[in-house]
PDB file of C-alpha atoms and ligand atoms in Angstrom:
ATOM      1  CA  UNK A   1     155.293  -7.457 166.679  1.00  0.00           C
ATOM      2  CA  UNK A   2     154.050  -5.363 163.398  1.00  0.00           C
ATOM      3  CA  UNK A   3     153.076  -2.241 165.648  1.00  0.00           C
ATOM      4  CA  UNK A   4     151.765   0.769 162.927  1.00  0.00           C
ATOM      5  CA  UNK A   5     154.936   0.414 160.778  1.00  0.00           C
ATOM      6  CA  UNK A   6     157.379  -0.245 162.980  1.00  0.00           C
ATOM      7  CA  UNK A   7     158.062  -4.089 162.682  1.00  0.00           C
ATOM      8  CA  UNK A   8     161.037  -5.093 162.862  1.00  0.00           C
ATOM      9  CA  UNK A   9     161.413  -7.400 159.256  1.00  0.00           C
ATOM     10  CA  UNK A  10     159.569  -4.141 157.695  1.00  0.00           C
ATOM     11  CA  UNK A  11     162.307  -2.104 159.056  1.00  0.00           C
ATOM     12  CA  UNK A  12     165.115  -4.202 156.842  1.00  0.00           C
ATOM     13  CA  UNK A  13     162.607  -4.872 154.652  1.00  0.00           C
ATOM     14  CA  UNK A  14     160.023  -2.606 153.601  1.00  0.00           C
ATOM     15  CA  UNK A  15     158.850  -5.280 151.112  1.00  0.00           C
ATOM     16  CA  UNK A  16     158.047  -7.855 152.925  1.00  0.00           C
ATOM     17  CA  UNK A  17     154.302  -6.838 153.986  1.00  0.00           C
ATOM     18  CA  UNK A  18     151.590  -7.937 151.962  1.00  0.00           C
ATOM     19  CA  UNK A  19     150.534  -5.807 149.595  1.00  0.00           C
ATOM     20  CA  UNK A  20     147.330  -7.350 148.805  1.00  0.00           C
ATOM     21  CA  UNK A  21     144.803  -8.866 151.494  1.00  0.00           C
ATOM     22  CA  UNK A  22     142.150 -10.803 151.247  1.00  0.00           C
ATOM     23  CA  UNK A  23     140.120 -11.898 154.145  1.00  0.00           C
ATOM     24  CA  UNK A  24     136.665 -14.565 154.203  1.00  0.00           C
ATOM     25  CA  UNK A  25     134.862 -13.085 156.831  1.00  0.00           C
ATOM     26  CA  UNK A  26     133.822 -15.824 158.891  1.00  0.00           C
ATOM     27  CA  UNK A  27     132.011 -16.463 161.731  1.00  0.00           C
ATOM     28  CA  UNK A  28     129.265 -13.894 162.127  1.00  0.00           C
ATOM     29  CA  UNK A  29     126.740 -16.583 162.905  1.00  0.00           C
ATOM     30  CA  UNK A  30     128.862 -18.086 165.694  1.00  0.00           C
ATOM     31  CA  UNK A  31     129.337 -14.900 167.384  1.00  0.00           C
ATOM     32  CA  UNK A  32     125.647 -14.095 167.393  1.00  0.00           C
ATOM     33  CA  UNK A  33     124.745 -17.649 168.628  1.00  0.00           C
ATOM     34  CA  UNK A  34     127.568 -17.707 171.207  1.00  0.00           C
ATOM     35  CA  UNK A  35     125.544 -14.173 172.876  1.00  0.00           C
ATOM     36  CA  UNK A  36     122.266 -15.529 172.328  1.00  0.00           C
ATOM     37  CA  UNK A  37     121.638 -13.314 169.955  1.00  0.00           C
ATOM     38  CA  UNK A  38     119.367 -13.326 166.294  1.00  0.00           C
ATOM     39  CA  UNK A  39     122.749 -13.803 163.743  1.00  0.00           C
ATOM     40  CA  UNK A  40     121.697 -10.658 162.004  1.00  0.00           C
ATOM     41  CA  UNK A  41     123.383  -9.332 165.240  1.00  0.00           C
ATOM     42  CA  UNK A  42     126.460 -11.273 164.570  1.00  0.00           C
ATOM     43  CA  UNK A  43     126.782  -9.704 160.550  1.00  0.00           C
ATOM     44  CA  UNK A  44     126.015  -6.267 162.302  1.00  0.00           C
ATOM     45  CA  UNK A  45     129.278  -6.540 164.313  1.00  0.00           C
ATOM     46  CA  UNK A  46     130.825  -8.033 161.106  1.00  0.00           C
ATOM     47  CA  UNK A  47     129.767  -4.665 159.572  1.00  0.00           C
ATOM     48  CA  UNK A  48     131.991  -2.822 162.317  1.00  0.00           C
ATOM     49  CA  UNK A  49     134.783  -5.312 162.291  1.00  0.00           C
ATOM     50  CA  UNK A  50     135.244  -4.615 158.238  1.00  0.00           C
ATOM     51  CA  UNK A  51     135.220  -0.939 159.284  1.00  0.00           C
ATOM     52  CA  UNK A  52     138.014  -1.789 161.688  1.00  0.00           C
ATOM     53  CA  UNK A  53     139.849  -3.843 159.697  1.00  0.00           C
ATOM     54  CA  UNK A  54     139.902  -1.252 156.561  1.00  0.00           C
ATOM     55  CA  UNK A  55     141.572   1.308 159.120  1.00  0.00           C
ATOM     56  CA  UNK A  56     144.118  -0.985 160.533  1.00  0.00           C
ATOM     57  CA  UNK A  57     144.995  -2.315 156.909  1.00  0.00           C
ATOM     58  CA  UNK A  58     146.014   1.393 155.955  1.00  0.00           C
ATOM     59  CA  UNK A  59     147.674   1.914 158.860  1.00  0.00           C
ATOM     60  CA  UNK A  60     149.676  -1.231 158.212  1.00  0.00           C
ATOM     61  CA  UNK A  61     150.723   0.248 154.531  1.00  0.00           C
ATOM     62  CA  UNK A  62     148.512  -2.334 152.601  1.00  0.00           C
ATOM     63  CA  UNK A  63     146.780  -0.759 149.952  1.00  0.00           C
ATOM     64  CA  UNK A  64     144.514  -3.318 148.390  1.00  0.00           C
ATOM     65  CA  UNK A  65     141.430  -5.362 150.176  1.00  0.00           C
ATOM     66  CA  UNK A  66     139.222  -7.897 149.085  1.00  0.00           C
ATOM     67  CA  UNK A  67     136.604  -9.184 151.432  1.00  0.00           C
ATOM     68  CA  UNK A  68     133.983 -12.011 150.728  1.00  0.00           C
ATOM     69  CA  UNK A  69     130.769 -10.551 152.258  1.00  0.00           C
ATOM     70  CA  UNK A  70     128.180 -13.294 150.564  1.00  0.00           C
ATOM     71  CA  UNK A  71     129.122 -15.730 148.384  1.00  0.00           C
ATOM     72  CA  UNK A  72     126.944 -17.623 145.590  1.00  0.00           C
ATOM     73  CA  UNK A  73     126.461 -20.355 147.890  1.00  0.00           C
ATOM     74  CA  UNK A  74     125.054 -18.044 149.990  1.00  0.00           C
ATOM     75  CA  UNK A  75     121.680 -17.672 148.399  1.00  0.00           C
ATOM     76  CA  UNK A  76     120.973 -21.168 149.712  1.00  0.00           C
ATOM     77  CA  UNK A  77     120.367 -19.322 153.526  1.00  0.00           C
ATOM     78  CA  UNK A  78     116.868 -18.361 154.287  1.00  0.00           C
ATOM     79  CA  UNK A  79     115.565 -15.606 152.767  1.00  0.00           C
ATOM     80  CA  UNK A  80     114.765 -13.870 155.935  1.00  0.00           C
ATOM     81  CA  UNK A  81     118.911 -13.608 156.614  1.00  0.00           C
ATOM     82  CA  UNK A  82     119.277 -12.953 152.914  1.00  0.00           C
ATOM     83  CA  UNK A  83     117.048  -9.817 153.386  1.00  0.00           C
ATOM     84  CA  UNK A  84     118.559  -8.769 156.395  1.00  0.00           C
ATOM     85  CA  UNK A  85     122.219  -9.079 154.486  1.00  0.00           C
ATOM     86  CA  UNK A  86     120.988  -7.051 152.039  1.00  0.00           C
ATOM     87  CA  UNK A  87     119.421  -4.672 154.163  1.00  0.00           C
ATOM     88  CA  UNK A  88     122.373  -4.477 156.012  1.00  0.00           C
ATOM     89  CA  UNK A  89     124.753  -4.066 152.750  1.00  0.00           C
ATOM     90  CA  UNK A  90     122.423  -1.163 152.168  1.00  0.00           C
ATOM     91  CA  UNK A  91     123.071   0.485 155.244  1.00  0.00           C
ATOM     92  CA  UNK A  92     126.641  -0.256 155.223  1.00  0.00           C
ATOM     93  CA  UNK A  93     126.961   1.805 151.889  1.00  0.00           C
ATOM     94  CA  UNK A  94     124.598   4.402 152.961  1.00  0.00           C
ATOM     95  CA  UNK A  95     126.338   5.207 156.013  1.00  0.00           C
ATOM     96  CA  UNK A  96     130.328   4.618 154.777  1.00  0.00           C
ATOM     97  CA  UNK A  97     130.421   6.102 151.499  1.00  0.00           C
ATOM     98  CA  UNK A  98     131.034   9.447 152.087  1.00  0.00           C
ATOM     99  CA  UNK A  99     133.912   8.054 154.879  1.00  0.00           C
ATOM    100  CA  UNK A 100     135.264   5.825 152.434  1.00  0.00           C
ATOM    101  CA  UNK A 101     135.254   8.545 149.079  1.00  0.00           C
ATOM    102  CA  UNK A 102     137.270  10.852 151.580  1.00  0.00           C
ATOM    103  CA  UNK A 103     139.737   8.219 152.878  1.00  0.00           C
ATOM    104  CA  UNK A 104     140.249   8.215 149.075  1.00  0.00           C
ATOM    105  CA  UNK A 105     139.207   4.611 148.923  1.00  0.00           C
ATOM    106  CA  UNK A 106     138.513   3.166 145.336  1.00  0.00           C
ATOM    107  CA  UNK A 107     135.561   0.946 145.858  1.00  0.00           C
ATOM    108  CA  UNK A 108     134.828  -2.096 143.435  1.00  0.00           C
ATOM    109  CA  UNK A 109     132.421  -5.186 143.421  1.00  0.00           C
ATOM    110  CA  UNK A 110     132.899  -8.513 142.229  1.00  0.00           C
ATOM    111  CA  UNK A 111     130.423 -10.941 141.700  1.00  0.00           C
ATOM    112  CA  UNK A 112     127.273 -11.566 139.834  1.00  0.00           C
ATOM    113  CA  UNK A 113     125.411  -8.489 140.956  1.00  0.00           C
ATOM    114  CA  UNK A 114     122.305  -9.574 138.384  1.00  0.00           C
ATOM    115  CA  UNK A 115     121.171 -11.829 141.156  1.00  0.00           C
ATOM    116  CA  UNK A 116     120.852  -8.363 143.167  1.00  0.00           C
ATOM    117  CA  UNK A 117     117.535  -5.827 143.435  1.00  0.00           C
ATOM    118  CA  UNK A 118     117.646  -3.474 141.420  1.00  0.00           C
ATOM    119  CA  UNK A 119     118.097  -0.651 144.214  1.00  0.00           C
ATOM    120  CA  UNK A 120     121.419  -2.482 145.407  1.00  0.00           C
ATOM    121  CA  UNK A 121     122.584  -2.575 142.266  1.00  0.00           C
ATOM    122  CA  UNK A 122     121.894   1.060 141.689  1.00  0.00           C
ATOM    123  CA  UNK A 123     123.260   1.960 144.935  1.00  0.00           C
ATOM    124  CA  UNK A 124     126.776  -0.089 143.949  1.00  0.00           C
ATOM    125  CA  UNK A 125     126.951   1.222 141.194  1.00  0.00           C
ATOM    126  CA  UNK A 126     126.601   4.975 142.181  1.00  0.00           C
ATOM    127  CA  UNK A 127     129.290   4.255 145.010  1.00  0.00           C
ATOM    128  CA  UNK A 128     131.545   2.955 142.228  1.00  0.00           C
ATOM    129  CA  UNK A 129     131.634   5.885 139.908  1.00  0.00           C
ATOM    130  CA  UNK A 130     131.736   8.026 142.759  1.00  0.00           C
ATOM    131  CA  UNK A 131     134.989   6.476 143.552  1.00  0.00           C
ATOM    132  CA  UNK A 132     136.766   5.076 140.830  1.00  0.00           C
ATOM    133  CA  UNK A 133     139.373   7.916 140.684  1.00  0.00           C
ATOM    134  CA  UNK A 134     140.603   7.529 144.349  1.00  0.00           C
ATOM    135  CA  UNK A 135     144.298   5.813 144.430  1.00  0.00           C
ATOM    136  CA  UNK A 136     144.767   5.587 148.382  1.00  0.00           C
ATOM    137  CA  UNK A 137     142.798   2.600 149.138  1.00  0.00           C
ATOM    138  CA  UNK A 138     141.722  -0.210 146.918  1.00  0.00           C
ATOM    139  CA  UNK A 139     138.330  -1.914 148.948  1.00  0.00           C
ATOM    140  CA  UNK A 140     136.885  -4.672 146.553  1.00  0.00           C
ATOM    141  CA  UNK A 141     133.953  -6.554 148.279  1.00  0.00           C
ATOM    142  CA  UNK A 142     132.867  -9.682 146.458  1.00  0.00           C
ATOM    143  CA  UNK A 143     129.038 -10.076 146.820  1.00  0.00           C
ATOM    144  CA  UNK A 144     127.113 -13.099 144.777  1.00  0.00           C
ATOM    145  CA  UNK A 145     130.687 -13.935 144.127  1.00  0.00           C
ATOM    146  CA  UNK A 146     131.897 -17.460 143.452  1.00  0.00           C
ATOM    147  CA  UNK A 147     135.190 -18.300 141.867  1.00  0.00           C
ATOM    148  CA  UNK A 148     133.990 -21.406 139.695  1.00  0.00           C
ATOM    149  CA  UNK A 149     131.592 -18.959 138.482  1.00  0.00           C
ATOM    150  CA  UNK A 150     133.959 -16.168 137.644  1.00  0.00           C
ATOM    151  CA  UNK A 151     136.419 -18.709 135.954  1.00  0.00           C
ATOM    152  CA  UNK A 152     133.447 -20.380 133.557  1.00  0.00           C
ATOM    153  CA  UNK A 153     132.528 -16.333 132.843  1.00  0.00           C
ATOM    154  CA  UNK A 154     136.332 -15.502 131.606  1.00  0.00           C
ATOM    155  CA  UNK A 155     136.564 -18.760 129.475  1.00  0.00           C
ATOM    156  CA  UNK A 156     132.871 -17.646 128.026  1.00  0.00           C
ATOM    157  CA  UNK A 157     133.988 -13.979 127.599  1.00  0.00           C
ATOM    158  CA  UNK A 158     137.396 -15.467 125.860  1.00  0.00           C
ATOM    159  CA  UNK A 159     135.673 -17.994 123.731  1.00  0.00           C
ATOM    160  CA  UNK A 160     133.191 -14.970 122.365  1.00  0.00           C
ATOM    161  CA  UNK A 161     135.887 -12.850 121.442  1.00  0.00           C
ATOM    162  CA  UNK A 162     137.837 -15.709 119.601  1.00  0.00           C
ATOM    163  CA  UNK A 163     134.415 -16.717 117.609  1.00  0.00           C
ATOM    164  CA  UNK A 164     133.552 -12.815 116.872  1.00  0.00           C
ATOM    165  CA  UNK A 165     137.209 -12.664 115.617  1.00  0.00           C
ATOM    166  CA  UNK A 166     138.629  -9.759 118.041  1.00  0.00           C
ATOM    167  CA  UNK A 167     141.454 -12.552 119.842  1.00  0.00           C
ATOM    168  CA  UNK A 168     143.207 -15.341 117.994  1.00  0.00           C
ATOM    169  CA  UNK A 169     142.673 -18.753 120.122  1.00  0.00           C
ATOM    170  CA  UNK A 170     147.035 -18.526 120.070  1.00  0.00           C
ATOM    171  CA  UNK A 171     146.531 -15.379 122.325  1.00  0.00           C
ATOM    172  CA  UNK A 172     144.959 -16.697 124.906  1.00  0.00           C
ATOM    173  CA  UNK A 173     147.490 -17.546 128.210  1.00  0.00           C
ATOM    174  CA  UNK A 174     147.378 -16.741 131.450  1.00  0.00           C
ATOM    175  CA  UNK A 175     147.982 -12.931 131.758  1.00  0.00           C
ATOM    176  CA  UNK A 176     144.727 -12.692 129.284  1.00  0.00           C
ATOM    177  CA  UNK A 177     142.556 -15.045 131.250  1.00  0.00           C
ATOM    178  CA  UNK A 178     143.495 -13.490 134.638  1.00  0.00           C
ATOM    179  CA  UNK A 179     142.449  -9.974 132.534  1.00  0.00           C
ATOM    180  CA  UNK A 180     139.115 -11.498 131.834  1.00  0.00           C
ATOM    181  CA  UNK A 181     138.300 -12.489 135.511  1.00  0.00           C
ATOM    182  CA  UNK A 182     136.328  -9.857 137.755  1.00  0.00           C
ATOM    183  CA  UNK A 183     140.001  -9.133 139.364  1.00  0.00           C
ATOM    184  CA  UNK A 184     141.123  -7.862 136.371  1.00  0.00           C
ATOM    185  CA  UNK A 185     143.914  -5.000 137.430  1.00  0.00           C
ATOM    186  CA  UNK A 186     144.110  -6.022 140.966  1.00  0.00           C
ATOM    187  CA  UNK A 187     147.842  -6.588 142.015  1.00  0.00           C
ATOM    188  CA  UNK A 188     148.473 -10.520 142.644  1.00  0.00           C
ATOM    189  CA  UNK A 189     147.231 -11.615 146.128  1.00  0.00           C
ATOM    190  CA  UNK A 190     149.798 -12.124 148.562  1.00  0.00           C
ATOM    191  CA  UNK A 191     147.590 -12.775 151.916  1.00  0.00           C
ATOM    192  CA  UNK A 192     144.483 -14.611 152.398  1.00  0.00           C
ATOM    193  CA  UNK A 193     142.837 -14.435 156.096  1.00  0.00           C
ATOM    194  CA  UNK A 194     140.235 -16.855 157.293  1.00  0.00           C
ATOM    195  CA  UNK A 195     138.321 -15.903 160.188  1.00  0.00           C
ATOM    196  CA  UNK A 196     136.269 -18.306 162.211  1.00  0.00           C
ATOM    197  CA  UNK A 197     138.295 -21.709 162.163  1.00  0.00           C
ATOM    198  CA  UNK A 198     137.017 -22.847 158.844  1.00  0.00           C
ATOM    199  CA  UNK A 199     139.823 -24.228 156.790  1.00  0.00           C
ATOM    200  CA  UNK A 200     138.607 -24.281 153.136  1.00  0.00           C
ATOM    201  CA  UNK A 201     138.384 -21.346 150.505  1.00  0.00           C
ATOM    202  CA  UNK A 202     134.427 -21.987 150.199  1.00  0.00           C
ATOM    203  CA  UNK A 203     134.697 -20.698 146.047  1.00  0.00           C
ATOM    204  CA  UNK A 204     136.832 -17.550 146.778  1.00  0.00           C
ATOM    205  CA  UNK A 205     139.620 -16.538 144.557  1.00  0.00           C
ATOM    206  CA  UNK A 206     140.790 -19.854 143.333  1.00  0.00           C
ATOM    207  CA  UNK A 207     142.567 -18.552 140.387  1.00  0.00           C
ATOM    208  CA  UNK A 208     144.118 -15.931 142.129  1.00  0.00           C
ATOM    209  CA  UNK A 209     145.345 -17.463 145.157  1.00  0.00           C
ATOM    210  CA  UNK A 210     147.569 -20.196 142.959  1.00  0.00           C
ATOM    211  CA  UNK A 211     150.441 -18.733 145.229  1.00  0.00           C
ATOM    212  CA  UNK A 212     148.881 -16.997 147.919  1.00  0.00           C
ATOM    213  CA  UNK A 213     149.906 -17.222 151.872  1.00  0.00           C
ATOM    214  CA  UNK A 214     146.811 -18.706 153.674  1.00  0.00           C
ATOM    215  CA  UNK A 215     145.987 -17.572 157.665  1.00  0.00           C
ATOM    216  CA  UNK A 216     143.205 -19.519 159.434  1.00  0.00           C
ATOM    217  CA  UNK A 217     142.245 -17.699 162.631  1.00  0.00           C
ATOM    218  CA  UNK A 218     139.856 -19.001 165.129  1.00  0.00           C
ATOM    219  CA  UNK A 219     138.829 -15.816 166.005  1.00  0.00           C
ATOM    220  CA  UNK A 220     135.448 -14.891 164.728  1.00  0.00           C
ATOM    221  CA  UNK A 221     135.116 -12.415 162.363  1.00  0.00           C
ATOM    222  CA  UNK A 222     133.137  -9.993 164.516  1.00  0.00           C
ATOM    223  CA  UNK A 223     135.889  -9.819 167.403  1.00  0.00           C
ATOM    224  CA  UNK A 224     138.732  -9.631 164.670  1.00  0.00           C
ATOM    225  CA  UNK A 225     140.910  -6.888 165.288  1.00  0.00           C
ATOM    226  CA  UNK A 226     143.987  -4.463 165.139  1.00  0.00           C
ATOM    227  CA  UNK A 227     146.024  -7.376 167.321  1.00  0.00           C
ATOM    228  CA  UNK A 228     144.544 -10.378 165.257  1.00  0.00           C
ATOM    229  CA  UNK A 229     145.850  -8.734 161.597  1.00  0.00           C
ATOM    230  CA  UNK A 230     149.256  -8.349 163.693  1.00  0.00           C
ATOM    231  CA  UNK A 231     149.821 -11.723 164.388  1.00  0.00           C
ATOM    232  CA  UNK A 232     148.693 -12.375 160.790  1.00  0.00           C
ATOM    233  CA  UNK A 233     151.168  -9.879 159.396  1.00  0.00           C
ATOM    234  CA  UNK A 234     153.830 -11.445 161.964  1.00  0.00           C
ATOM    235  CA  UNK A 235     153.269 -14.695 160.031  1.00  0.00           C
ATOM    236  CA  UNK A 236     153.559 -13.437 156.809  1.00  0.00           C
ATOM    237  CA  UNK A 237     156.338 -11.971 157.326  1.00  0.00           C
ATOM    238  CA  UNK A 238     158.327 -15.202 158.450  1.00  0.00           C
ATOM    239  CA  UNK A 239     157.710 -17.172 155.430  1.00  0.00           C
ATOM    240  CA  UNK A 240     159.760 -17.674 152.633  1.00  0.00           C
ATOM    241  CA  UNK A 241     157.508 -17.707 149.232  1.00  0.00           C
ATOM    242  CA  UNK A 242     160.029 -20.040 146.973  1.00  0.00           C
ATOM    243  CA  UNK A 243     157.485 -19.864 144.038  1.00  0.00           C
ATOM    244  CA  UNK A 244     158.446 -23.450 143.097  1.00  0.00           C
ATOM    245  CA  UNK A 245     162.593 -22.601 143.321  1.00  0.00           C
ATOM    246  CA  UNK A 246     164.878 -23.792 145.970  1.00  0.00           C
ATOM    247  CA  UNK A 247     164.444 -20.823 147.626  1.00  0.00           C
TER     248      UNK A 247
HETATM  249  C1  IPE B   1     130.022 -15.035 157.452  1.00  0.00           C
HETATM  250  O1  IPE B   1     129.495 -15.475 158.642  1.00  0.00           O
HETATM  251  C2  IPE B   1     129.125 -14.056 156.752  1.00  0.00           C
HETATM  252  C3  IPE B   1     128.437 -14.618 155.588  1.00  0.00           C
HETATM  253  C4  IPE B   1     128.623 -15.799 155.084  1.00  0.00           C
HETATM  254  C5  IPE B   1     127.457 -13.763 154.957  1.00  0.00           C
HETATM  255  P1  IPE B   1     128.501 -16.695 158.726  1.00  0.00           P
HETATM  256  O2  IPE B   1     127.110 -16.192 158.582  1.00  0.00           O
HETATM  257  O3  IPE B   1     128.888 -17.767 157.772  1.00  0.00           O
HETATM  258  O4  IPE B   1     128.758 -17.181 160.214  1.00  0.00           O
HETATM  259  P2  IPE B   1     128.927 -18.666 160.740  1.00  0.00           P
HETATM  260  O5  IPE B   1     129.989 -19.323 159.918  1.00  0.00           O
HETATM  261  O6  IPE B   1     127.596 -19.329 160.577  1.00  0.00           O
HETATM  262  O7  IPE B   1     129.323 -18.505 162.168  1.00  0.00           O
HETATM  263  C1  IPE B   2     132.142 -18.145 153.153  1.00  0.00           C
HETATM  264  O1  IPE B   2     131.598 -18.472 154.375  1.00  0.00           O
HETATM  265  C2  IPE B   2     131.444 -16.952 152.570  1.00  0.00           C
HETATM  266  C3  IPE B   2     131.618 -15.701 153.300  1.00  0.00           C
HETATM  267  C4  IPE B   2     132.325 -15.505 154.367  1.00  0.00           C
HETATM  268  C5  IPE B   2     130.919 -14.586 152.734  1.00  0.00           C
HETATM  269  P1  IPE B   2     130.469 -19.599 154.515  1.00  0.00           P
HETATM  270  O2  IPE B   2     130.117 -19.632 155.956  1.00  0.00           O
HETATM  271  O3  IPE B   2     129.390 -19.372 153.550  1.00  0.00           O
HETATM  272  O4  IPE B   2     131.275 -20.898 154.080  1.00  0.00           O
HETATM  273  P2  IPE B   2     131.046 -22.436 154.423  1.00  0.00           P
HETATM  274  O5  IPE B   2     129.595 -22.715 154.190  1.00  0.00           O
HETATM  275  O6  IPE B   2     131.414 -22.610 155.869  1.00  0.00           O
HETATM  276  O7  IPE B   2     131.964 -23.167 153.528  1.00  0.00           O
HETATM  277 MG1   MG B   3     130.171 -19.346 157.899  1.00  0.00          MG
END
């Protein structure tokens, strides 16, 4: 078992762990419903279990997290859970911020934050300047984020720039497009971690996860823990990525 560095395959290989993770948080709902409980409950724990999950990451020596906290689909829910995401959000950055700029973590968004009130969006973006020099800890939380979206947005961006003149259509290939996505400077993705039994991406990170390792756990994501991202890691660790060669 990965115990706090000392796995065994990291031990002849210190390589072989992920070095970027991204994790759908599923299964806040579930949790709530399972206790009885209003599911604003359920994204409260979620709230703690991201907290968690940050520590045991950088204990784990991976550097880079994405999470999907609300996704464009999303703004289907009612608005009463909506609010209470938000509200919650709000909190989340209220409270951690300070925590998070001295853990030296870098904090980004992606997503279409225009969707967001304007306090949010004032809030995010405050948190990002604040940290956008720390190199410890890379935490990227995608929020009004869907992939289809961001995709259609980098072949807008691309076909602007080619009809103002400032790209030639010939320069245009796949280490530009991936530069004009909201993940633009984030290392490839090397894990992807479903919580919640779910088995589908749900819009997150299509482009990027063209040779990403997937991880479906039933666990839910409120009761995800320090163990759960060890048997994860354990997995990763076993596979052989072969890239399309023999291997
Ligand atoms: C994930 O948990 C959090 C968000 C989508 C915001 P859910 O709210 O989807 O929980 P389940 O899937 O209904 O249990
Ligand atoms: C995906 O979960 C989005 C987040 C975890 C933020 P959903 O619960 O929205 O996905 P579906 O509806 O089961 O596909
Ligand atoms: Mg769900």
């Amino acid at each position: 078992m990965i115990s706090a560095n000392k796995s065994k395959a990291q031990t002849q290989n210190p390589e072989v762990l992920p070095q970027h993770v991204a994790v759908i948080m599923d299964g806040n709902g579930r949790w709530a419903k399972a206790r009885g409980l209003p599911r604003t409950a359920g994204h409260k724990k979620g709230a703690d279990a991201l907290r968690r999950m940050l520590d045991n990451c950088s204990k784990s020596g991976i550097h880079y997290l994405t999470v999907y906290a609300f996704s464009s689909e999303n703004w289907k829910r009612p608005s009463d859970e909506i609010s209470d995401l938000m509200q919650l959000l709000q909190h989340y950055l209220h409270q951690e911020l300070e925590i998070l700029h001295e853990k030296k973590v870098c904090l980004r968004f992606i997503g279409d934050l225009s969707r967001l009130d304007l306090e949010i969006r004032e809030q995010i973006a405050y948190a990002i300047k604040l940290t956008e020099k720390n190199r410890d800890f890379h935490l990227t939380i995608a929020l009004s984020y869907g992939s289809r979206q961001e995709i259609v947005g980098a072949a807008k961006k691309l076909a602007k720039k080619v009809l103002d003149g400032s790209i030639k259509f010939e320069q245009i290939d796949e280490e530009l497009f991936s530069g004009n996505l909201d993940t633009a400077g984030l290392p490839e993705l090397d894990l992807l971690i479903r919580t919640g039994g779910e088995k589908r991406l749900s819009n997150f990170l299509l482009w990027q996860s063209a040779y990403t390792e997937f991880y479906f756990s039933d666990t839910l994501w409120p009761d995800f823990d320090e163990s759960d991202l060890i048997a994860a890691l354990d997995d990763f660790v076993k596979r052989e990525r072969r890239y399309g060669t023999t291997g």
